Short mmCIF file of C-alpha atoms and ligand atoms in Angstrom, two decimals:
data_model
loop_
_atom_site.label_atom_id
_atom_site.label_comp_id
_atom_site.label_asym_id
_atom_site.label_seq_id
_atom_site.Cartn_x
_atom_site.Cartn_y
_atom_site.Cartn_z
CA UNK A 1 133.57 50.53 -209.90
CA UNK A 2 132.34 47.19 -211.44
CA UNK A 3 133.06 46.81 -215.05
CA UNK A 4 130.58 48.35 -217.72
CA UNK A 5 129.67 45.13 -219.09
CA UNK A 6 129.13 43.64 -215.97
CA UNK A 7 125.26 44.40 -215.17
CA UNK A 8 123.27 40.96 -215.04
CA UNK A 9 121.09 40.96 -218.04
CA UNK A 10 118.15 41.14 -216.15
CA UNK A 11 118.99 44.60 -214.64
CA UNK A 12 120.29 45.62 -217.68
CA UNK A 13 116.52 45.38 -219.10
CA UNK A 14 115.46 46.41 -216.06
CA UNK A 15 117.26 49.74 -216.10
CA UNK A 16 116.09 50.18 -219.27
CA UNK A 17 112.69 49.20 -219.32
CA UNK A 18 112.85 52.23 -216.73
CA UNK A 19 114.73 54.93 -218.43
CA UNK A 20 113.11 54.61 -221.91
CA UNK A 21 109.48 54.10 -221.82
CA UNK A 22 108.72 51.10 -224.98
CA UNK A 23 105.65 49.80 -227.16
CA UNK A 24 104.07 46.36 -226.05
CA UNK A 25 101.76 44.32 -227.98
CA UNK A 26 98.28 45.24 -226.95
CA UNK A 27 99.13 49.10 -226.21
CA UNK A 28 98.66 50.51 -229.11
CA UNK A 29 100.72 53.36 -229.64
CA UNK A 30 101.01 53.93 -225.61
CA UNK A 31 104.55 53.67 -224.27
CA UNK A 32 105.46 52.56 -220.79
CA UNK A 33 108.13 52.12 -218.74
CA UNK A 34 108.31 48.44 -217.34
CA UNK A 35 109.79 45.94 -215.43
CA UNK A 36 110.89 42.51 -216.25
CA UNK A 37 108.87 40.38 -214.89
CA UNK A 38 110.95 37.47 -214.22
CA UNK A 39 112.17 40.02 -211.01
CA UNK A 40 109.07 39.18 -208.95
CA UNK A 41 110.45 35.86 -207.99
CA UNK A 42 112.74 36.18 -205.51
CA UNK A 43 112.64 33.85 -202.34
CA UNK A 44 110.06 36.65 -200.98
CA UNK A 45 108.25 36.65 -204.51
CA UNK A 46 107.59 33.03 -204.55
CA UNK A 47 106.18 32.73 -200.72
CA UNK A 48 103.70 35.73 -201.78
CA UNK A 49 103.16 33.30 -205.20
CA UNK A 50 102.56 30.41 -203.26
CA UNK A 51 100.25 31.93 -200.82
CA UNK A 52 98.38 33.26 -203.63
CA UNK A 53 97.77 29.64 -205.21
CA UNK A 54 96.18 28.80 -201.81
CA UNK A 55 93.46 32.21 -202.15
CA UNK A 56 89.80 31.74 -202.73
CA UNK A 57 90.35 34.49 -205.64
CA UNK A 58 92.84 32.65 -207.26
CA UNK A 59 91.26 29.50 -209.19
CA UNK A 60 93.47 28.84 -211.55
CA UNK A 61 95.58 26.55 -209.60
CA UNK A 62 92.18 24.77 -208.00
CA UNK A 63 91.63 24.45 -211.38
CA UNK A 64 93.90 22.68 -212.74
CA UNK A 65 94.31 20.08 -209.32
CA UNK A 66 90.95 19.02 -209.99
CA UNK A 67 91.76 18.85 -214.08
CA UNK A 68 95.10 16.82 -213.15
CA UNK A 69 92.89 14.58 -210.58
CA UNK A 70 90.18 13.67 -212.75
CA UNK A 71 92.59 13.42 -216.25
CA UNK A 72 95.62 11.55 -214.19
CA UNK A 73 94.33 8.34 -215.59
CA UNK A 74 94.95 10.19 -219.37
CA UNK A 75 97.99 11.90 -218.47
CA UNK A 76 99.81 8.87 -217.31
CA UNK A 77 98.38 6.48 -219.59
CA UNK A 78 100.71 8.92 -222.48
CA UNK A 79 103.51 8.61 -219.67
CA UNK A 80 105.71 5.12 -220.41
CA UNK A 81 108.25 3.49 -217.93
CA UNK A 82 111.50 4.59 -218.21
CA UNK A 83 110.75 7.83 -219.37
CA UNK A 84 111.85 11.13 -218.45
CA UNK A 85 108.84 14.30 -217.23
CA UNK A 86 110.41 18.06 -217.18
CA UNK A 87 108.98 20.39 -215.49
CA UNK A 88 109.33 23.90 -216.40
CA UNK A 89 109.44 26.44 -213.83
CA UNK A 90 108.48 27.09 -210.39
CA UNK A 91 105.25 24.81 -210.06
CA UNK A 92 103.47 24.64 -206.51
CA UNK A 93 104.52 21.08 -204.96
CA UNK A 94 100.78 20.26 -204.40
CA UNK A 95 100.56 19.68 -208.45
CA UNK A 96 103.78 17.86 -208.69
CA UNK A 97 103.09 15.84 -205.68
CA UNK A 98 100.41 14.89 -207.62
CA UNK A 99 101.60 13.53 -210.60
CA UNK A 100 104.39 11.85 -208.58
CA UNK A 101 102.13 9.84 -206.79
CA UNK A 102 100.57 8.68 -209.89
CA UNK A 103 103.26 7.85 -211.55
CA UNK A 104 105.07 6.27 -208.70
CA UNK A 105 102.09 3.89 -208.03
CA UNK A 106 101.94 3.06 -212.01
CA UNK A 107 105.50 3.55 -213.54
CA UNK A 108 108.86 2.54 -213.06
CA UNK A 109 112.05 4.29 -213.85
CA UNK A 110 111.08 7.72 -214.50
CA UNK A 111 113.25 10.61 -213.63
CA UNK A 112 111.40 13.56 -212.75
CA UNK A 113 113.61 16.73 -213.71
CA UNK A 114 112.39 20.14 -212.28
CA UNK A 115 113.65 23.26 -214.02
CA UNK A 116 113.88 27.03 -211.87
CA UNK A 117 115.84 29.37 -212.16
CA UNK A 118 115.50 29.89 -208.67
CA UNK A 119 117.51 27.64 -206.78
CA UNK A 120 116.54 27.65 -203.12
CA UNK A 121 112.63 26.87 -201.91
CA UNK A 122 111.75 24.59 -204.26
CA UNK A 123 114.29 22.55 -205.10
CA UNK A 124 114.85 21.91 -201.17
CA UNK A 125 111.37 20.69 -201.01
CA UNK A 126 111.45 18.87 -203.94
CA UNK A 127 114.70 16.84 -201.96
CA UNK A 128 111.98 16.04 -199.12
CA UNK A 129 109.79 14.82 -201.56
CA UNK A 130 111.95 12.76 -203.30
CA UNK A 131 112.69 10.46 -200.69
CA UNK A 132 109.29 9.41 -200.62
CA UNK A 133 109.21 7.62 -203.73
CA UNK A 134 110.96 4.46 -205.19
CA UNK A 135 110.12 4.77 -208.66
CA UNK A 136 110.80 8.53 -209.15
CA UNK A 137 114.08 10.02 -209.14
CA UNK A 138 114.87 13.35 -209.40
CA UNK A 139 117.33 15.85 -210.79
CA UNK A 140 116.56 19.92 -209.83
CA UNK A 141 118.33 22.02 -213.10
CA UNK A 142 118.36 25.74 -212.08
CA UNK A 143 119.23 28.01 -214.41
CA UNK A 144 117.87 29.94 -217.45
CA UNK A 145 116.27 27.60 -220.20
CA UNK A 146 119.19 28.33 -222.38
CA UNK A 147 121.42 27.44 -219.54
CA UNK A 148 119.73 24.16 -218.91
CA UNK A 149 117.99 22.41 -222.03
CA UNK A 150 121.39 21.66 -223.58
CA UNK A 151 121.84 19.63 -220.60
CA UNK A 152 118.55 17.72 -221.21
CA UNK A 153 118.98 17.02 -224.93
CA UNK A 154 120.51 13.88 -226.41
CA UNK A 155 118.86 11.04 -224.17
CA UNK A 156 117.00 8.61 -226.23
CA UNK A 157 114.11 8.40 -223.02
CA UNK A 158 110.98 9.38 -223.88
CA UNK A 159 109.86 13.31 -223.07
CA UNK A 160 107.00 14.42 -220.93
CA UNK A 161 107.38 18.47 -220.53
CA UNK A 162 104.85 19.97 -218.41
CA UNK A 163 104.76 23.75 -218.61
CA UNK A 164 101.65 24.32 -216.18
CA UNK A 165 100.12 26.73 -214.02
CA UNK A 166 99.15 29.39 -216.99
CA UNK A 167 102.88 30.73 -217.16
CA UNK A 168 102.56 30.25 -220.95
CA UNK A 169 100.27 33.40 -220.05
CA UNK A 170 103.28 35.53 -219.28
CA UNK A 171 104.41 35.65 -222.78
CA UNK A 172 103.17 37.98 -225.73
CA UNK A 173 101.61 35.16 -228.29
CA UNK A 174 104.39 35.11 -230.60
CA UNK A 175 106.92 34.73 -227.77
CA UNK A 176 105.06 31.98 -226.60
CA UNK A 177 105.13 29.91 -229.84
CA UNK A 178 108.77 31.08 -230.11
CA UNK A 179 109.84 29.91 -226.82
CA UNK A 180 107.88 26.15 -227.23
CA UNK A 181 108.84 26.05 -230.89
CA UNK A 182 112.44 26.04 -229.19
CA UNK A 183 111.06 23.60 -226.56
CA UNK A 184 110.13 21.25 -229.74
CA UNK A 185 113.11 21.69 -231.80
CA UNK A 186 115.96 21.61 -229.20
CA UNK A 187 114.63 18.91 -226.79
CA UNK A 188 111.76 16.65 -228.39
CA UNK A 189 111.85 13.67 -230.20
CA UNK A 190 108.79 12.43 -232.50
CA UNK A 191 105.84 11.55 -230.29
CA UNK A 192 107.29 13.67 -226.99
CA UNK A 193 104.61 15.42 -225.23
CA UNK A 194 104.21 18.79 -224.00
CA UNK A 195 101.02 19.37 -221.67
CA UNK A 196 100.29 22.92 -221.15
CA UNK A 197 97.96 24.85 -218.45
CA UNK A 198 96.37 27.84 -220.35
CA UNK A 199 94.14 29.85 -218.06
CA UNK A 200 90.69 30.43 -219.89
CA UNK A 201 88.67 34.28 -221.16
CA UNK A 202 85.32 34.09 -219.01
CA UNK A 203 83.51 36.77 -216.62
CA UNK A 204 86.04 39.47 -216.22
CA UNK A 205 84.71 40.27 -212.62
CA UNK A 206 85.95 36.23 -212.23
CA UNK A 207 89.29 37.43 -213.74
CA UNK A 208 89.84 40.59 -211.93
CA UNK A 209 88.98 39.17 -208.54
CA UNK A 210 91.66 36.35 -209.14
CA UNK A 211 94.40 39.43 -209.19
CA UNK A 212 92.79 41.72 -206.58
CA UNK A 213 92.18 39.48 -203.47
CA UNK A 214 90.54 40.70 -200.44
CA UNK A 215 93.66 40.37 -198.19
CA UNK A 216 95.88 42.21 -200.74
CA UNK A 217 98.61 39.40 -201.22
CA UNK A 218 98.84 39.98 -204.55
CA UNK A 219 99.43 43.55 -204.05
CA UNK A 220 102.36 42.58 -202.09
CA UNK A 221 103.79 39.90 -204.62
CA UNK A 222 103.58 42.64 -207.25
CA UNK A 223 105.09 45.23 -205.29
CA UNK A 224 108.20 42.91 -203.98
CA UNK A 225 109.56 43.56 -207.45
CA UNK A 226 110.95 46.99 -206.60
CA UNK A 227 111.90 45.05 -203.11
CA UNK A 228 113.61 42.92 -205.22
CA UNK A 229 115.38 45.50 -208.09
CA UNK A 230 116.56 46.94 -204.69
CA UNK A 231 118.49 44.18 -203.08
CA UNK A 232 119.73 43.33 -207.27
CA UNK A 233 121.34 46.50 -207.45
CA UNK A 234 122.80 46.36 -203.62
CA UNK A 235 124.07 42.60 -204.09
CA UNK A 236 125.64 43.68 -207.61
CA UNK A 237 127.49 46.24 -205.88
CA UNK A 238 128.34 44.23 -203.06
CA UNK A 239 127.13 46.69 -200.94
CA UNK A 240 126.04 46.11 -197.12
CA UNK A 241 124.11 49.08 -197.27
CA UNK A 242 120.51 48.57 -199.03
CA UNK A 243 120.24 50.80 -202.26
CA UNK A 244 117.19 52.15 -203.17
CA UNK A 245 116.49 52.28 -206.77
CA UNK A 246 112.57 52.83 -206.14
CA UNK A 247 111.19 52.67 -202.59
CA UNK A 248 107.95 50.43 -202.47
CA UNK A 249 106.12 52.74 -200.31
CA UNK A 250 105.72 55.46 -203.02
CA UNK A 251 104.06 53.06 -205.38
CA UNK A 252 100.20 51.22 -205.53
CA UNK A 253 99.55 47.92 -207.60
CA UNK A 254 96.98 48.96 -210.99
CA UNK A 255 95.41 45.43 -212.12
CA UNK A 256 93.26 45.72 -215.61
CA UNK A 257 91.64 43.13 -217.39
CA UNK A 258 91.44 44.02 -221.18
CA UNK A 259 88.60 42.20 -222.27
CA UNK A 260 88.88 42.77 -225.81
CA UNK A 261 93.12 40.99 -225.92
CA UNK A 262 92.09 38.60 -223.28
CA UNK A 263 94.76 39.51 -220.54
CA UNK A 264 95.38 40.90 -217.12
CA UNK A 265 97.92 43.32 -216.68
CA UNK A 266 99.68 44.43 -213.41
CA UNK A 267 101.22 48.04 -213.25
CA UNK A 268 102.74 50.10 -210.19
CA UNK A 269 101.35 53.30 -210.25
CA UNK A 270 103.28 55.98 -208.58
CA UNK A 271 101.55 57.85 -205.79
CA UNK A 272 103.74 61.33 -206.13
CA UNK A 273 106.36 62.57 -208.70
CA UNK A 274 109.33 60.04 -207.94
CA UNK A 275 113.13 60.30 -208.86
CA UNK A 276 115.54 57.75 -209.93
CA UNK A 277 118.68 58.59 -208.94
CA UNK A 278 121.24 55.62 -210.43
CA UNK A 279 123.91 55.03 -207.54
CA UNK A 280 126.93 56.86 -208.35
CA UNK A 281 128.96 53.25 -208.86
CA UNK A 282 126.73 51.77 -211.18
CA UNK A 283 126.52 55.08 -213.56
CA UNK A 284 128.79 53.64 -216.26
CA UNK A 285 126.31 50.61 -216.76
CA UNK A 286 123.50 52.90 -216.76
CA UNK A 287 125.17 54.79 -219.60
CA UNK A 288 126.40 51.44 -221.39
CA UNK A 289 122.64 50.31 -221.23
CA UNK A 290 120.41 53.33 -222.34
CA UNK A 291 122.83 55.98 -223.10
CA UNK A 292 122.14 58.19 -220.57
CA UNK A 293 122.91 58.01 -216.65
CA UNK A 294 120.69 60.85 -215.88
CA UNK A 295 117.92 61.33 -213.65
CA UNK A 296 114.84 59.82 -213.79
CA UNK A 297 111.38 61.46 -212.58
CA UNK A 298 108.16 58.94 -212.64
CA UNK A 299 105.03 61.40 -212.87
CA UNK A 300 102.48 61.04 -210.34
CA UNK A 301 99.39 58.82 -211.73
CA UNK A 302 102.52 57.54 -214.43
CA UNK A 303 102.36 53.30 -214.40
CA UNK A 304 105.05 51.10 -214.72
CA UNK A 305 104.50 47.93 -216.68
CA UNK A 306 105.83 44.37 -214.81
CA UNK A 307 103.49 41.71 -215.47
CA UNK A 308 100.76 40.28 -218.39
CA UNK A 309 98.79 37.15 -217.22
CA UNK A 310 96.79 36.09 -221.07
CA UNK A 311 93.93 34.40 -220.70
CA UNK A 312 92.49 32.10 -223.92
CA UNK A 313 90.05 31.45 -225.96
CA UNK A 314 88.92 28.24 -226.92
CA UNK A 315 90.92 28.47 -230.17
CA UNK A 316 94.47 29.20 -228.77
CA UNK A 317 95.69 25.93 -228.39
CA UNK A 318 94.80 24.76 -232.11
CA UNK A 319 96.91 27.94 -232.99
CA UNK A 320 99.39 27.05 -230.91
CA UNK A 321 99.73 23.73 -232.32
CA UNK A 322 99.30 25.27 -235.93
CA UNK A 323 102.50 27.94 -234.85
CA UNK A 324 104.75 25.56 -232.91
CA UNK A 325 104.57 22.31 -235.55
CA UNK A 326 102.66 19.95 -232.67
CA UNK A 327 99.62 18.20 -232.60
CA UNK A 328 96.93 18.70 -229.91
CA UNK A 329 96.14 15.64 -228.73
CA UNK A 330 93.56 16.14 -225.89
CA UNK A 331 92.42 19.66 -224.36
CA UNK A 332 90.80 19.05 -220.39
CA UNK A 333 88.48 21.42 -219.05
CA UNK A 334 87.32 21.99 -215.12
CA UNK A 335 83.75 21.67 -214.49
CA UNK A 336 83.27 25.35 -214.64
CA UNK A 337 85.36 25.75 -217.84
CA UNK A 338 87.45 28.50 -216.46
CA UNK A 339 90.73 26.88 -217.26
CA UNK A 340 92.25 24.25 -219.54
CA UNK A 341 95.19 21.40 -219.60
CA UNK A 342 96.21 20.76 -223.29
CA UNK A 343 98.50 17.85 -224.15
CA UNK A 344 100.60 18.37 -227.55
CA UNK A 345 102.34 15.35 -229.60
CA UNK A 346 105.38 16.18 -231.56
C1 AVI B 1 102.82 32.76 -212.65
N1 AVI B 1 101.68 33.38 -213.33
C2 AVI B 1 101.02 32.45 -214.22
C3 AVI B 1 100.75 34.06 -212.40
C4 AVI B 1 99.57 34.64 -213.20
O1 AVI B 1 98.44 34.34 -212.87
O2 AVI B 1 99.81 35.36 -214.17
C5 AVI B 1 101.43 35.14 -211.63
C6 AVI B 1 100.50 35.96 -210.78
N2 AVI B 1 100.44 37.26 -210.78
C7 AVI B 1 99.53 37.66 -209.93
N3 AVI B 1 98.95 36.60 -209.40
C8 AVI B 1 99.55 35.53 -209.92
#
């Protein structure tokens, strides 16, 4: 058997967020058993992500091409030669080809850094990329952001970080001024940017629709997690043989939209009573991580937690900025105002 400490931290959490049902902000005093959610992107998790930017449902990333189109100008003018732009996580190429283009036809010596910690897709697309541009380079840092900002720090280059797509919506609010506030302290120098996508509150049919498309692709990109947690488990144990932890099939995607919070949240709702039964050879872990190895049964109806998606009000990035130390510079709207790009100044 593998060594007790040995679990990956994320299935660590992940065995525990499904032996001990916890309290989440929002909840009230509701418990639930969760996921994290960092296990839906898996090389299957981020072709279902990347089909969904492409759905009519889905607006946010429409959203903010036409914002980055019609602001480029902006963006670029707070962009200087010889500068470095950092891109944190997995962005959809059609945004950074964007930029790119920009800045390749008005900069010189900039060194585009992209930050995943997925390595495969899209760092071997961004290697296509890169050889059409002479005034772009590129470095692809894949790892955790603890892994990889100490790797960033310590240049005297000017800092562009571009945290887009609304995955600042993924975090409860105080995580997300934590995790910037790090952002700012570890890796910014006076007068570094950060520009941030934040996904807007408006018509919660709008909302809703975004995370229940008509041909279900979301559904599968939110049940690829336990696809996922499956093929963890079996490549921790250096098995052959798949493991089942939870088998898809028994469970249905639950999307709400809490109006009053301002966020979506994805559950998997189990169809019948289902059992967790740890595999015999990671027991010890199990113990070591929630004190019991003992089976688990998943009510019929009960919901496992895996994903929040915050959407904000037209206040949020002036509290941001308030909580993280920055200054908001400019905030961009669509047409439509369903979705916003805000660029801080340290
Ligand atoms: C990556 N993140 C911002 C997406 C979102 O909208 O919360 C993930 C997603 N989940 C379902 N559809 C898209």
């Amino acid at each position: 058997a593998a060594d007790a400490g040995g679990l990956p931290p994320v299935l660590r959490e992940a065995i525990r967020g499904l032996a001990t049902p916890q309290l989440f902000p929002g909840f009230g005093a509701e418990r639930h058993r969760s996921l994290p959610s960092v296990l839906l992107y898996d090389d299957a998790g981020l072709a279902h992500f990347d089909r969904i930017t492409f759905l009519p449902e889905y607006y946010l990333t429409g959203c903010e091409i036409e914002i980055l189109q019609a602001r480029m100008q902006e963006l670029v003018a707070g962009i200087p030669d010889n500068s470095d732009v950092i891109e944190l996580g997995c962005g959809s190429l059609r945004k950074t080809r964007i930029i790119l283009d920009a800045l390749d036809r008005q900069r010189s010596g900039i060194v585009y850094y992209a930050i995943d910690v997925m390595p495969a897709p899209l760092h071997q697309s961004l290697a296509e990329l890169s050889a059409q541009f002479r005034n772009v380079s590129f470095v692809a840092l894949c790892g955790t952001y603890d892994e990889v900002i100490p790797r960033l720090g310590g240049s005297a280059r000017q800092k562009t970080v571009l945290w887009l797509g609304s995955s600042i919506g993924g975090f409860h609010a105080e995580e997300a001024a934590g995790f910037l506030s790090g952002i700012v302290r570890r890796l910014l120098a006076p007068d570094d940017a950060v520009i941030v996508g934040m996904d807007r509150q408006k018509d919660p049919r709008v909302i809703m629709d975004a995370y229940h498309d008509a041909q279900g692709v979301t559904e599968l990109f939110e049940l690829n997690i336990l696809a996922h947690l499956n093929s963890a488990v079996s490549s921790y144990l250096g098995k052959q043989q798949q493991q089942t932890i939870l088998d898809p099939g028994q469970f249905a995607y639950v999307g709400h939209y809490d109006e009053e919070v301002g966020r979506h949240n994805a559950f998997l709702e189990a169809r019948r009573d289902v059992t967790v039964r740890w595999p015999r050879a990671i027991a010890a872990q199990v113990r070591e991580a929630c004190g019991s190895d003992a089976d688990i049964v998943i009510r019929r109806g009960e919901r496992i937690y895996i994903e929040t998606s915050y959407k904000f009000s037209d206040s949020a990035p002036e509290v941001l900025a308030q909580r993280t130390g920055l200054v908001l510079a400019a905030k961009w709207a669509d047409p439509r105002d369903y979705y916003m790009l805000c660029a801080f100044r340290k």
